[in-house]
Amino acid sequence: MLIVMKFGGSSVGSAERIAQAAQLAVDTAAKGHQVVVVTSAMSKVTDALIDAARLASTGQWSPALRQELFDRHEAAADALIRNDPARHAAVLDALGQRLERFEKLCFGLSLVHELTPRLLDAISGTGEMLAAPLVAAAIAARGRPSKAVDATELIVTTDQYGGAEPLMDATRVKMAARLQPSIARGEIPVVTGFIAATADGVMTTLGRGGSDYSASIVGAALDAAEIWIWTDVDGVMTANPSEVPEARTLSEISYSEASELAYYGARVLHYKTILPAFRQRIPVRILNSFNPGHPGTRVSVEGNRAARSVKAVTSIRGVILVAISGTGMQAIPGIAAKTFDVVAAQQANVLMISQASSENNICFVLSAVEAPRVVTALRAALEFELMRGHIDEIAAEQQVAIVAAVGDRMRGTPGIAATVFGALGEAGINVIAISQGSSERNISLVVTERDAAGAVRAIHRAFQLDKAS
Ligand code: ASP
Ligand code: MG
């Protein structure tokens, strides 16, 4: 079967890590599978590139980073393919060309002093273009023919620089033409994650952390049997282990559970990432390259049908509850519409909304970074309602957290809410606001930030999530 294997920054962060990644790819191919690798930049490289671009746009271009990046990648090449001079020279040549391009872009930027999103994409994707030749060389050195392929030749996207969206039909055509023949020959192509190009060939990126998205796009375009995301954790857990020491890795979850968990801050695939795989029902495995013997978490359409109702408990910190209240709000239409118009105009992301049917209060949760400017804008936009007494108050409560219990099989199962709130009651935790969407896959509640860890632990314990399902 065809397997797309994606290695994150920490999984290719050093010569040893790259050797390990290459070995995992070669071992999988040796079992008779066809393998396509998608690689991130070596850890921290993307951050350094973005910092350099920002600095260059203020006129301060220092050529030191080019050398630093060359040295780090060269050292890896030395360790990986020292005894193959031809391959070593070819890799160094590729590194040199790519860094030359990077330097020219930064130099230009330092003259024009304007960093457009388009230019930032051209620069920030350099890290993947440096990592791919190294990974391909390490695979080839282990006896499997392998070539680095820039995703600018494979993935066609919109021109939303900094967060481009794939155009799957065009991508499919390119992917088939460019990759299928070499896959059929038993080669292992190594595709740069994160980057892509518009139909006109202008380089784009898929957003920070976008290599997972790349893997999902490559897998979908090639009709892969599975997509394996190699990272530095054993998989998706029932809770954050720093909050709940007895948290466990989940062996199987559904796409919808994965997206709920991603939304609520668990370290798992971003929901957007999963979509291309999900549309074609391609299972995604989350695996640990530091612990490759662990089976990890499989994300599939069905999930684990035998599992319990609640699968995992997560919390989001650093959020603020904004409450708009007033007895005069009852039966006055349009307050919710006006409120969320303002939130949208401020480009703030609403994490949770709740309004009781008495209509005396609408509350919603925003990140602490976005909340102050939204509240200021709301006070201005709702001035009339405040003056007329329809609204008494727009309050922003500090230091709250959202705690969410997530699971597909919560749907239609009575008694879940009773267990959640019973557990919180017993733990003496006060619940400030509650929300359950009609998908019933998630019950979210707001507690003070101080109570968050206790609330997560209490719910985890009440559903016995420490026990294998
Ligand atoms: N290198 C990119 C980033 O750090 C993409 C990725 O690692 O997924 O955002
Ligand atoms: Mg990364």
mmCIF file of C-alpha atoms in Angstrom, residues 137-341:
data_model
loop_
_atom_site.group_PDB
_atom_site.id
_atom_site.type_symbol
_atom_site.label_atom_id
_atom_site.label_comp_id
_atom_site.label_asym_id
_atom_site.label_seq_id
_atom_site.Cartn_x
_atom_site.Cartn_y
_atom_site.Cartn_z
ATOM 1 C CA ALA A 137 20.308 11.705 0.724
ATOM 2 C CA ALA A 138 19.985 9.834 4.013
ATOM 3 C CA ILE A 139 17.368 7.529 2.478
ATOM 4 C CA ALA A 140 19.462 6.974 -0.646
ATOM 5 C CA ALA A 141 22.469 6.182 1.552
ATOM 6 C CA ARG A 142 20.368 3.360 3.014
ATOM 7 C CA GLY A 143 19.906 1.779 -0.364
ATOM 8 C CA ARG A 144 16.560 3.140 -1.585
ATOM 9 C CA PRO A 145 16.640 5.556 -4.496
ATOM 10 C CA SER A 146 15.293 8.889 -3.264
ATOM 11 C CA LYS A 147 15.018 12.462 -4.539
ATOM 12 C CA ALA A 148 13.976 15.727 -2.943
ATOM 13 C CA VAL A 149 11.005 17.334 -4.681
ATOM 14 C CA ASP A 150 9.921 20.917 -4.002
ATOM 15 C CA ALA A 151 6.189 21.024 -3.318
ATOM 16 C CA THR A 152 6.045 24.167 -5.463
ATOM 17 C CA GLU A 153 6.049 21.661 -8.340
ATOM 18 C CA LEU A 154 3.292 19.534 -6.798
ATOM 19 C CA ILE A 155 0.772 21.441 -4.708
ATOM 20 C CA VAL A 156 -1.270 24.178 -6.380
ATOM 21 C CA THR A 157 -2.910 26.667 -4.031
ATOM 22 C CA THR A 158 -4.857 29.912 -3.866
ATOM 23 C CA ASP A 159 -2.806 33.090 -3.500
ATOM 24 C CA GLN A 160 -3.665 33.630 0.184
ATOM 25 C CA TYR A 161 -0.035 34.072 1.179
ATOM 26 C CA GLY A 162 0.712 32.917 4.697
ATOM 27 C CA GLY A 163 -2.194 30.481 4.699
ATOM 28 C CA ALA A 164 -2.922 29.291 1.172
ATOM 29 C CA GLU A 165 -5.590 26.682 0.439
ATOM 30 C CA PRO A 166 -4.966 23.756 -1.912
ATOM 31 C CA LEU A 167 -6.684 23.483 -5.287
ATOM 32 C CA MET A 168 -7.038 19.736 -5.305
ATOM 33 C CA ASP A 169 -7.879 19.071 -8.953
ATOM 34 C CA ALA A 170 -4.807 20.875 -10.248
ATOM 35 C CA THR A 171 -2.715 19.354 -7.459
ATOM 36 C CA ARG A 172 -3.824 15.847 -8.357
ATOM 37 C CA VAL A 173 -2.732 16.295 -11.976
ATOM 38 C CA LYS A 174 0.724 17.573 -11.020
ATOM 39 C CA MET A 175 1.221 15.005 -8.312
ATOM 40 C CA ALA A 176 0.348 12.127 -10.645
ATOM 41 C CA ALA A 177 2.633 13.379 -13.393
ATOM 42 C CA ARG A 178 5.567 14.252 -11.175
ATOM 43 C CA LEU A 179 5.509 11.564 -8.457
ATOM 44 C CA GLN A 180 3.664 8.468 -9.693
ATOM 45 C CA PRO A 181 6.404 7.291 -12.083
ATOM 46 C CA SER A 182 9.129 7.421 -9.442
ATOM 47 C CA ILE A 183 6.887 5.803 -6.807
ATOM 48 C CA ALA A 184 6.155 3.026 -9.292
ATOM 49 C CA ARG A 185 9.903 2.514 -9.727
ATOM 50 C CA GLY A 186 10.214 1.937 -5.975
ATOM 51 C CA GLU A 187 11.822 5.290 -5.236
ATOM 52 C CA ILE A 188 10.988 7.300 -2.111
ATOM 53 C CA PRO A 189 10.309 10.921 -3.059
ATOM 54 C CA VAL A 190 10.951 13.434 -0.265
ATOM 55 C CA VAL A 191 8.534 16.343 -0.585
ATOM 56 C CA THR A 192 9.029 19.681 1.165
ATOM 57 C CA GLY A 193 6.211 20.308 3.658
ATOM 58 C CA PHE A 194 4.709 23.739 4.330
ATOM 59 C CA ILE A 195 5.315 25.209 0.859
ATOM 60 C CA ALA A 196 3.318 25.177 -2.369
ATOM 61 C CA ALA A 197 2.744 27.499 -5.315
ATOM 62 C CA THR A 198 -0.094 29.280 -7.080
ATOM 63 C CA ALA A 199 -1.152 28.183 -10.559
ATOM 64 C CA ASP A 200 1.243 30.869 -11.845
ATOM 65 C CA GLY A 201 4.104 29.271 -9.941
ATOM 66 C CA VAL A 202 4.444 31.875 -7.160
ATOM 67 C CA MET A 203 5.569 30.255 -3.917
ATOM 68 C CA THR A 204 3.022 30.125 -1.087
ATOM 69 C CA THR A 205 2.911 28.555 2.369
ATOM 70 C CA LEU A 206 0.095 26.638 4.042
ATOM 71 C CA GLY A 207 0.434 28.458 7.391
ATOM 72 C CA ARG A 208 2.611 27.756 10.440
ATOM 73 C CA GLY A 209 2.777 24.076 11.247
ATOM 74 C CA GLY A 210 1.574 23.487 7.692
ATOM 75 C CA SER A 211 3.613 20.357 6.965
ATOM 76 C CA ASP A 212 0.838 18.202 8.417
ATOM 77 C CA TYR A 213 -1.496 19.851 5.947
ATOM 78 C CA SER A 214 1.015 19.102 3.176
ATOM 79 C CA ALA A 215 1.036 15.431 4.156
ATOM 80 C CA SER A 216 -2.739 15.271 4.109
ATOM 81 C CA ILE A 217 -2.851 16.989 0.689
ATOM 82 C CA VAL A 218 -0.163 14.697 -0.753
ATOM 83 C CA GLY A 219 -1.929 11.630 0.661
ATOM 84 C CA ALA A 220 -5.296 12.697 -0.745
ATOM 85 C CA ALA A 221 -3.874 13.622 -4.159
ATOM 86 C CA LEU A 222 -2.085 10.276 -4.463
ATOM 87 C CA ASP A 223 -4.973 8.235 -2.995
ATOM 88 C CA ALA A 224 -2.637 6.934 -0.299
ATOM 89 C CA ALA A 225 -3.760 4.052 1.909
ATOM 90 C CA GLU A 226 -2.553 5.771 5.084
ATOM 91 C CA ILE A 227 -0.865 8.969 6.250
ATOM 92 C CA TRP A 228 1.617 8.647 9.099
ATOM 93 C CA ILE A 229 2.477 11.794 11.029
ATOM 94 C CA TRP A 230 5.771 11.250 12.889
ATOM 95 C CA THR A 231 6.048 13.632 15.800
ATOM 96 C CA ASP A 232 7.550 13.693 19.302
ATOM 97 C CA VAL A 233 4.601 12.401 21.337
ATOM 98 C CA ASP A 234 3.042 8.934 21.454
ATOM 99 C CA GLY A 235 -0.253 10.109 20.005
ATOM 100 C CA VAL A 236 -3.399 11.837 21.140
ATOM 101 C CA MET A 237 -3.924 11.569 24.880
ATOM 102 C CA THR A 238 -6.988 11.494 27.106
ATOM 103 C CA ALA A 239 -5.726 14.717 28.739
ATOM 104 C CA ASN A 240 -2.614 16.827 29.004
ATOM 105 C CA PRO A 241 -0.229 14.625 31.041
ATOM 106 C CA SER A 242 1.200 17.635 32.853
ATOM 107 C CA GLU A 243 -2.299 18.258 34.200
ATOM 108 C CA VAL A 244 -3.395 14.643 34.593
ATOM 109 C CA PRO A 245 -0.480 12.303 35.330
ATOM 110 C CA GLU A 246 -2.591 9.201 34.654
ATOM 111 C CA ALA A 247 -3.556 10.374 31.144
ATOM 112 C CA ARG A 248 -3.270 7.693 28.441
ATOM 113 C CA THR A 249 -2.692 7.572 24.713
ATOM 114 C CA LEU A 250 -5.868 6.880 22.735
ATOM 115 C CA SER A 251 -5.406 4.080 20.229
ATOM 116 C CA GLU A 252 -8.170 5.142 17.867
ATOM 117 C CA ILE A 253 -10.272 8.279 17.465
ATOM 118 C CA SER A 254 -12.558 9.597 14.743
ATOM 119 C CA TYR A 255 -11.873 12.598 12.516
ATOM 120 C CA SER A 256 -14.594 14.534 14.318
ATOM 121 C CA GLU A 257 -13.065 13.778 17.708
ATOM 122 C CA ALA A 258 -9.659 14.800 16.391
ATOM 123 C CA SER A 259 -11.016 18.095 15.154
ATOM 124 C CA GLU A 260 -12.842 18.800 18.427
ATOM 125 C CA LEU A 261 -9.672 18.008 20.360
ATOM 126 C CA ALA A 262 -7.515 20.135 18.087
ATOM 127 C CA TYR A 263 -9.931 22.989 18.524
ATOM 128 C CA TYR A 264 -9.681 22.648 22.274
ATOM 129 C CA GLY A 265 -5.945 22.827 22.333
ATOM 130 C CA ALA A 266 -4.894 19.172 22.517
ATOM 131 C CA ARG A 267 -1.614 18.481 20.721
ATOM 132 C CA VAL A 268 -3.097 16.822 17.708
ATOM 133 C CA LEU A 269 -3.650 17.589 14.071
ATOM 134 C CA HIS A 270 -5.203 20.932 13.305
ATOM 135 C CA TYR A 271 -8.763 20.373 12.046
ATOM 136 C CA LYS A 272 -7.987 21.913 8.661
ATOM 137 C CA THR A 273 -5.109 19.499 8.254
ATOM 138 C CA ILE A 274 -7.353 16.489 8.462
ATOM 139 C CA LEU A 275 -9.877 17.601 5.847
ATOM 140 C CA PRO A 276 -8.202 16.376 2.637
ATOM 141 C CA ALA A 277 -7.616 12.962 4.241
ATOM 142 C CA PHE A 278 -11.086 12.883 5.743
ATOM 143 C CA ARG A 279 -12.804 13.638 2.418
ATOM 144 C CA GLN A 280 -11.242 10.471 1.054
ATOM 145 C CA ARG A 281 -11.512 8.464 4.257
ATOM 146 C CA ILE A 282 -7.747 7.955 4.451
ATOM 147 C CA PRO A 283 -6.730 6.972 7.996
ATOM 148 C CA VAL A 284 -4.104 9.178 9.647
ATOM 149 C CA ARG A 285 -1.722 7.747 12.241
ATOM 150 C CA ILE A 286 0.060 9.900 14.787
ATOM 151 C CA LEU A 287 3.358 8.242 15.708
ATOM 152 C CA ASN A 288 6.362 9.092 17.857
ATOM 153 C CA SER A 289 9.703 9.076 16.024
ATOM 154 C CA PHE A 290 11.409 9.033 19.450
ATOM 155 C CA ASN A 291 9.439 5.897 20.367
ATOM 156 C CA PRO A 292 8.690 4.188 17.048
ATOM 157 C CA GLY A 293 7.604 0.919 18.682
ATOM 158 C CA HIS A 294 4.523 2.613 20.135
ATOM 159 C CA PRO A 295 1.398 2.049 18.016
ATOM 160 C CA GLY A 296 0.344 5.707 18.357
ATOM 161 C CA THR A 297 -3.159 6.985 17.599
ATOM 162 C CA ARG A 298 -5.125 6.112 14.493
ATOM 163 C CA VAL A 299 -7.601 8.702 13.242
ATOM 164 C CA SER A 300 -10.337 7.232 11.076
ATOM 165 C CA VAL A 301 -13.920 7.801 9.967
ATOM 166 C CA GLU A 302 -15.393 5.340 12.461
ATOM 167 C CA GLY A 303 -13.084 6.014 15.377
ATOM 168 C CA ASN A 304 -13.283 3.447 18.139
ATOM 169 C CA ARG A 305 -16.860 2.209 18.216
ATOM 170 C CA ALA A 306 -16.310 0.177 21.345
ATOM 171 C CA ALA A 307 -14.966 3.130 23.311
ATOM 172 C CA ARG A 308 -16.690 4.987 26.076
ATOM 173 C CA SER A 309 -18.760 8.136 25.653
ATOM 174 C CA VAL A 310 -16.214 10.699 26.794
ATOM 175 C CA LYS A 311 -12.814 10.146 25.191
ATOM 176 C CA ALA A 312 -10.718 13.034 26.379
ATOM 177 C CA VAL A 313 -10.761 16.175 28.490
ATOM 178 C CA THR A 314 -8.912 19.315 27.471
ATOM 179 C CA SER A 315 -8.533 22.858 28.684
ATOM 180 C CA ILE A 316 -7.740 26.154 27.027
ATOM 181 C CA ARG A 317 -5.987 28.741 29.181
ATOM 182 C CA GLY A 318 -5.364 32.386 28.544
ATOM 183 C CA VAL A 319 -8.951 33.157 27.650
ATOM 184 C CA ILE A 320 -11.441 35.785 28.764
ATOM 185 C CA LEU A 321 -15.180 35.536 29.210
ATOM 186 C CA VAL A 322 -17.057 38.531 27.823
ATOM 187 C CA ALA A 323 -20.586 38.865 29.185
ATOM 188 C CA ILE A 324 -23.227 41.231 27.873
ATOM 189 C CA SER A 325 -26.091 41.398 30.279
ATOM 190 C CA GLY A 326 -29.215 43.335 31.102
ATOM 191 C CA THR A 327 -32.825 42.581 31.937
ATOM 192 C CA GLY A 328 -33.775 44.842 29.031
ATOM 193 C CA MET A 329 -32.256 42.447 26.518
ATOM 194 C CA GLN A 330 -35.258 40.133 26.564
ATOM 195 C CA ALA A 331 -37.057 39.959 23.235
ATOM 196 C CA ILE A 332 -34.963 42.762 21.712
ATOM 197 C CA PRO A 333 -33.766 41.326 18.438
ATOM 198 C CA GLY A 334 -30.428 42.148 16.973
ATOM 199 C CA ILE A 335 -28.166 42.379 20.029
ATOM 200 C CA ALA A 336 -26.512 39.054 19.295
ATOM 201 C CA ALA A 337 -26.135 39.980 15.629
ATOM 202 C CA LYS A 338 -24.571 43.341 16.474
ATOM 203 C CA THR A 339 -22.287 41.771 19.055
ATOM 204 C CA PHE A 340 -20.888 39.137 16.737
ATOM 205 C CA ASP A 341 -20.602 41.610 13.865
#
